[in-house]
PDB file of C-alpha atoms in Angstrom:
ATOM      1  CA  MET A 199      56.115 -56.800 -25.337  1.00  0.00           C
ATOM      2  CA  ILE A 200      55.431 -53.284 -24.159  1.00  0.00           C
ATOM      3  CA  GLN A 201      52.567 -51.438 -22.576  1.00  0.00           C
ATOM      4  CA  TYR A 202      52.008 -47.806 -23.559  1.00  0.00           C
ATOM      5  CA  ILE A 203      49.774 -45.534 -21.468  1.00  0.00           C
ATOM      6  CA  TYR A 204      48.763 -42.096 -22.685  1.00  0.00           C
ATOM      7  CA  ALA A 205      46.195 -39.349 -22.282  1.00  0.00           C
ATOM      8  CA  SER A 206      44.894 -36.992 -24.931  1.00  0.00           C
ATOM      9  CA  ASP A 207      42.182 -34.429 -25.384  1.00  0.00           C
ATOM     10  CA  PHE A 208      39.395 -34.555 -27.982  1.00  0.00           C
ATOM     11  CA  ALA A 209      39.836 -32.369 -30.995  1.00  0.00           C
ATOM     12  CA  ASP A 210      36.916 -29.990 -31.365  1.00  0.00           C
ATOM     13  CA  GLU A 211      35.327 -31.995 -34.182  1.00  0.00           C
ATOM     14  CA  LEU A 212      35.340 -35.284 -32.232  1.00  0.00           C
ATOM     15  CA  LYS A 213      32.050 -36.044 -30.533  1.00  0.00           C
ATOM     16  CA  SER A 214      31.310 -38.770 -27.998  1.00  0.00           C
ATOM     17  CA  GLU A 215      28.955 -40.481 -30.466  1.00  0.00           C
ATOM     18  CA  ASP A 216      31.921 -40.986 -32.847  1.00  0.00           C
ATOM     19  CA  PHE A 217      33.470 -43.533 -30.490  1.00  0.00           C
ATOM     20  CA  GLU A 218      31.403 -46.509 -31.651  1.00  0.00           C
ATOM     21  CA  ALA A 219      32.916 -46.290 -35.147  1.00  0.00           C
ATOM     22  CA  ILE A 220      36.383 -45.575 -33.748  1.00  0.00           C
ATOM     23  CA  LEU A 221      36.191 -48.604 -31.455  1.00  0.00           C
ATOM     24  CA  LYS A 222      34.978 -50.963 -34.191  1.00  0.00           C
ATOM     25  CA  SER A 223      37.908 -49.910 -36.352  1.00  0.00           C
ATOM     26  CA  ALA A 224      40.348 -50.238 -33.439  1.00  0.00           C
ATOM     27  CA  VAL A 225      39.151 -53.742 -32.593  1.00  0.00           C
ATOM     28  CA  THR A 226      39.753 -54.968 -36.139  1.00  0.00           C
ATOM     29  CA  LYS A 227      43.131 -53.253 -36.439  1.00  0.00           C
ATOM     30  CA  ASN A 228      44.301 -54.333 -32.971  1.00  0.00           C
ATOM     31  CA  ARG A 229      43.410 -57.983 -33.535  1.00  0.00           C
ATOM     32  CA  GLY A 230      45.522 -57.997 -36.688  1.00  0.00           C
ATOM     33  CA  LEU A 231      48.473 -56.428 -34.857  1.00  0.00           C
ATOM     34  CA  GLY A 232      48.261 -58.551 -31.717  1.00  0.00           C
ATOM     35  CA  ILE A 233      47.438 -55.468 -29.637  1.00  0.00           C
ATOM     36  CA  THR A 234      45.150 -55.439 -26.621  1.00  0.00           C
ATOM     37  CA  GLY A 235      44.122 -52.575 -24.383  1.00  0.00           C
ATOM     38  CA  MET A 236      41.632 -50.363 -22.663  1.00  0.00           C
ATOM     39  CA  MET A 237      40.224 -46.924 -23.480  1.00  0.00           C
ATOM     40  CA  VAL A 238      38.509 -44.664 -20.977  1.00  0.00           C
ATOM     41  CA  VAL A 239      36.698 -41.526 -22.108  1.00  0.00           C
ATOM     42  CA  ILE A 240      35.841 -38.872 -19.583  1.00  0.00           C
ATOM     43  CA  ASN A 241      34.573 -35.428 -20.476  1.00  0.00           C
ATOM     44  CA  GLN A 242      36.849 -34.318 -23.325  1.00  0.00           C
ATOM     45  CA  HIS A 243      39.736 -36.633 -22.368  1.00  0.00           C
ATOM     46  CA  ILE A 244      40.882 -40.045 -23.550  1.00  0.00           C
ATOM     47  CA  PHE A 245      43.030 -42.369 -21.455  1.00  0.00           C
ATOM     48  CA  GLN A 246      44.325 -45.429 -23.215  1.00  0.00           C
ATOM     49  CA  VAL A 247      46.511 -48.424 -22.459  1.00  0.00           C
ATOM     50  CA  ILE A 248      47.776 -50.375 -25.447  1.00  0.00           C
ATOM     51  CA  GLU A 249      49.963 -53.442 -25.147  1.00  0.00           C
ATOM     52  CA  GLY A 250      51.549 -55.958 -27.453  1.00  0.00           C
ATOM     53  CA  PRO A 251      54.621 -56.462 -29.609  1.00  0.00           C
ATOM     54  CA  GLU A 252      56.857 -53.398 -29.276  1.00  0.00           C
ATOM     55  CA  HIS A 253      57.080 -52.600 -32.988  1.00  0.00           C
ATOM     56  CA  ASN A 254      53.296 -52.820 -33.435  1.00  0.00           C
ATOM     57  CA  VAL A 255      52.512 -50.714 -30.358  1.00  0.00           C
ATOM     58  CA  LEU A 256      55.012 -48.013 -31.346  1.00  0.00           C
ATOM     59  CA  SER A 257      53.673 -47.995 -34.897  1.00  0.00           C
ATOM     60  CA  LEU A 258      50.109 -47.652 -33.615  1.00  0.00           C
ATOM     61  CA  MET A 259      51.190 -44.779 -31.361  1.00  0.00           C
ATOM     62  CA  GLU A 260      52.662 -42.976 -34.384  1.00  0.00           C
ATOM     63  CA  SER A 261      49.264 -43.323 -36.102  1.00  0.00           C
ATOM     64  CA  ILE A 262      47.498 -42.008 -33.007  1.00  0.00           C
ATOM     65  CA  LYS A 263      49.877 -39.034 -32.800  1.00  0.00           C
ATOM     66  CA  ALA A 264      49.099 -38.214 -36.443  1.00  0.00           C
ATOM     67  CA  ASP A 265      45.327 -38.533 -35.912  1.00  0.00           C
ATOM     68  CA  ARG A 266      43.798 -35.066 -35.875  1.00  0.00           C
ATOM     69  CA  ARG A 267      41.020 -36.213 -33.537  1.00  0.00           C
ATOM     70  CA  HIS A 268      43.596 -36.169 -30.703  1.00  0.00           C
ATOM     71  CA  GLN A 269      45.153 -33.067 -29.213  1.00  0.00           C
ATOM     72  CA  ASN A 270      47.734 -32.650 -26.487  1.00  0.00           C
ATOM     73  CA  ILE A 271      48.876 -36.278 -26.357  1.00  0.00           C
ATOM     74  CA  ARG A 272      50.737 -36.938 -23.092  1.00  0.00           C
ATOM     75  CA  VAL A 273      52.739 -40.103 -22.537  1.00  0.00           C
ATOM     76  CA  ILE A 274      52.075 -41.372 -19.031  1.00  0.00           C
ATOM     77  CA  GLY A 275      54.226 -44.501 -19.169  1.00  0.00           C
ATOM     78  CA  VAL A 276      55.921 -47.027 -21.422  1.00  0.00           C
ATOM     79  CA  ASN A 277      56.889 -50.319 -19.788  1.00  0.00           C
ATOM     80  CA  SER A 278      58.256 -53.679 -20.821  1.00  0.00           C
ATOM     81  CA  ILE A 279      55.772 -56.356 -19.836  1.00  0.00           C
ATOM     82  CA  VAL A 280      55.803 -60.133 -19.722  1.00  0.00           C
ATOM     83  CA  THR A 281      52.041 -60.611 -19.331  1.00  0.00           C
ATOM     84  CA  ARG A 282      49.216 -58.461 -20.596  1.00  0.00           C
ATOM     85  CA  ASP A 283      46.718 -56.672 -18.368  1.00  0.00           C
ATOM     86  CA  TYR A 284      44.064 -56.876 -21.109  1.00  0.00           C
ATOM     87  CA  SER A 285      44.777 -60.232 -22.754  1.00  0.00           C
ATOM     88  CA  ASP A 286      41.095 -60.882 -23.508  1.00  0.00           C
ATOM     89  CA  TRP A 287      40.275 -57.438 -24.864  1.00  0.00           C
ATOM     90  CA  SER A 288      41.257 -56.218 -28.305  1.00  0.00           C
ATOM     91  CA  MET A 289      39.894 -52.946 -26.945  1.00  0.00           C
ATOM     92  CA  GLY A 290      37.972 -52.561 -23.700  1.00  0.00           C
ATOM     93  CA  PHE A 291      36.084 -49.292 -23.406  1.00  0.00           C
ATOM     94  CA  THR A 292      34.165 -47.352 -20.808  1.00  0.00           C
ATOM     95  CA  SER A 293      32.614 -43.933 -20.668  1.00  0.00           C
ATOM     96  CA  SER A 294      29.857 -44.727 -18.144  1.00  0.00           C
ATOM     97  CA  TRP A 295      30.203 -43.381 -14.628  1.00  0.00           C
ATOM     98  CA  GLN A 296      27.796 -44.260 -11.844  1.00  0.00           C
ATOM     99  CA  GLY A 297      28.095 -44.721  -8.119  1.00  0.00           C
ATOM    100  CA  LYS A 298      30.352 -43.241  -5.455  1.00  0.00           C
ATOM    101  CA  GLN A 299      33.422 -45.398  -6.202  1.00  0.00           C
ATOM    102  CA  LEU A 300      33.256 -44.526  -9.902  1.00  0.00           C
ATOM    103  CA  ASP A 301      32.818 -40.856  -9.018  1.00  0.00           C
ATOM    104  CA  ASP A 302      36.088 -41.104  -7.075  1.00  0.00           C
ATOM    105  CA  ILE A 303      37.827 -42.724 -10.057  1.00  0.00           C
ATOM    106  CA  LYS A 304      36.409 -40.067 -12.353  1.00  0.00           C
ATOM    107  CA  SER A 305      37.807 -37.385 -10.053  1.00  0.00           C
ATOM    108  CA  VAL A 306      41.275 -38.981 -10.109  1.00  0.00           C
ATOM    109  CA  LEU A 307      41.217 -39.261 -13.902  1.00  0.00           C
ATOM    110  CA  LEU A 308      40.202 -35.633 -14.275  1.00  0.00           C
ATOM    111  CA  GLN A 309      43.166 -34.658 -12.089  1.00  0.00           C
ATOM    112  CA  PHE A 310      45.455 -36.761 -14.316  1.00  0.00           C
ATOM    113  CA  ALA A 311      44.011 -34.998 -17.365  1.00  0.00           C
ATOM    114  CA  GLN A 312      45.376 -31.687 -16.070  1.00  0.00           C
ATOM    115  CA  ASN A 313      48.983 -32.957 -15.935  1.00  0.00           C
ATOM    116  CA  ASN A 314      51.546 -32.639 -18.680  1.00  0.00           C
ATOM    117  CA  THR A 315      54.369 -34.602 -17.056  1.00  0.00           C
ATOM    118  CA  PHE A 316      54.170 -37.946 -15.309  1.00  0.00           C
ATOM    119  CA  SER A 317      56.364 -40.114 -13.106  1.00  0.00           C
ATOM    120  CA  GLN A 318      56.587 -43.897 -13.044  1.00  0.00           C
ATOM    121  CA  GLN A 319      54.392 -43.761  -9.947  1.00  0.00           C
ATOM    122  CA  HIS A 320      51.710 -41.956 -11.971  1.00  0.00           C
ATOM    123  CA  ALA A 321      51.909 -44.640 -14.660  1.00  0.00           C
ATOM    124  CA  ASP A 322      51.692 -47.456 -12.120  1.00  0.00           C
ATOM    125  CA  SER A 323      48.743 -45.814 -10.346  1.00  0.00           C
ATOM    126  CA  LEU A 324      46.839 -45.187 -13.551  1.00  0.00           C
ATOM    127  CA  ARG A 325      47.534 -48.730 -14.713  1.00  0.00           C
ATOM    128  CA  MET A 326      46.020 -50.140 -11.493  1.00  0.00           C
ATOM    129  CA  LEU A 327      43.073 -47.766 -11.625  1.00  0.00           C
ATOM    130  CA  MET A 328      42.222 -48.631 -15.234  1.00  0.00           C
ATOM    131  CA  ARG A 329      42.475 -52.357 -14.519  1.00  0.00           C
ATOM    132  CA  SER A 330      39.817 -51.902 -11.831  1.00  0.00           C
ATOM    133  CA  LEU A 331      37.225 -50.596 -14.315  1.00  0.00           C
ATOM    134  CA  ARG A 332      34.666 -52.864 -15.926  1.00  0.00           C
ATOM    135  CA  PRO A 333      34.647 -52.088 -19.626  1.00  0.00           C
ATOM    136  CA  VAL A 334      32.275 -52.795 -22.416  1.00  0.00           C
ATOM    137  CA  LEU A 335      34.228 -55.632 -24.046  1.00  0.00           C
ATOM    138  CA  LEU A 336      34.949 -55.345 -27.744  1.00  0.00           C
TER     139      LEU A 336
END
């Protein structure tokens, strides 16, 4: 199995209210492919971790790269994994930010959103940070 972590920016036509439909579609598709993960939306940026069988994850990433709703897709990390971080979530999601600790996380994510190149340390840090969030489970 692999875990793929990336960031992208919204295309101009993508609005935050579009995410409910996107997530419902992703949940159905991911369940069929044996993919789990987490999506975080902040301002005009998307951070996503997807994990599962290598072929399925890479195929899904090709679909995401072809999706015109994404711009400036940046690969943060691709790692072989033995166990999943999101085994219970076909797609966890959060876009709600409240409280001091979440403000700090939001600040870190916005700094990540400005980068175009990433090290393994960036990937590991973002992986830990995203695991600490409490998503809406889908």
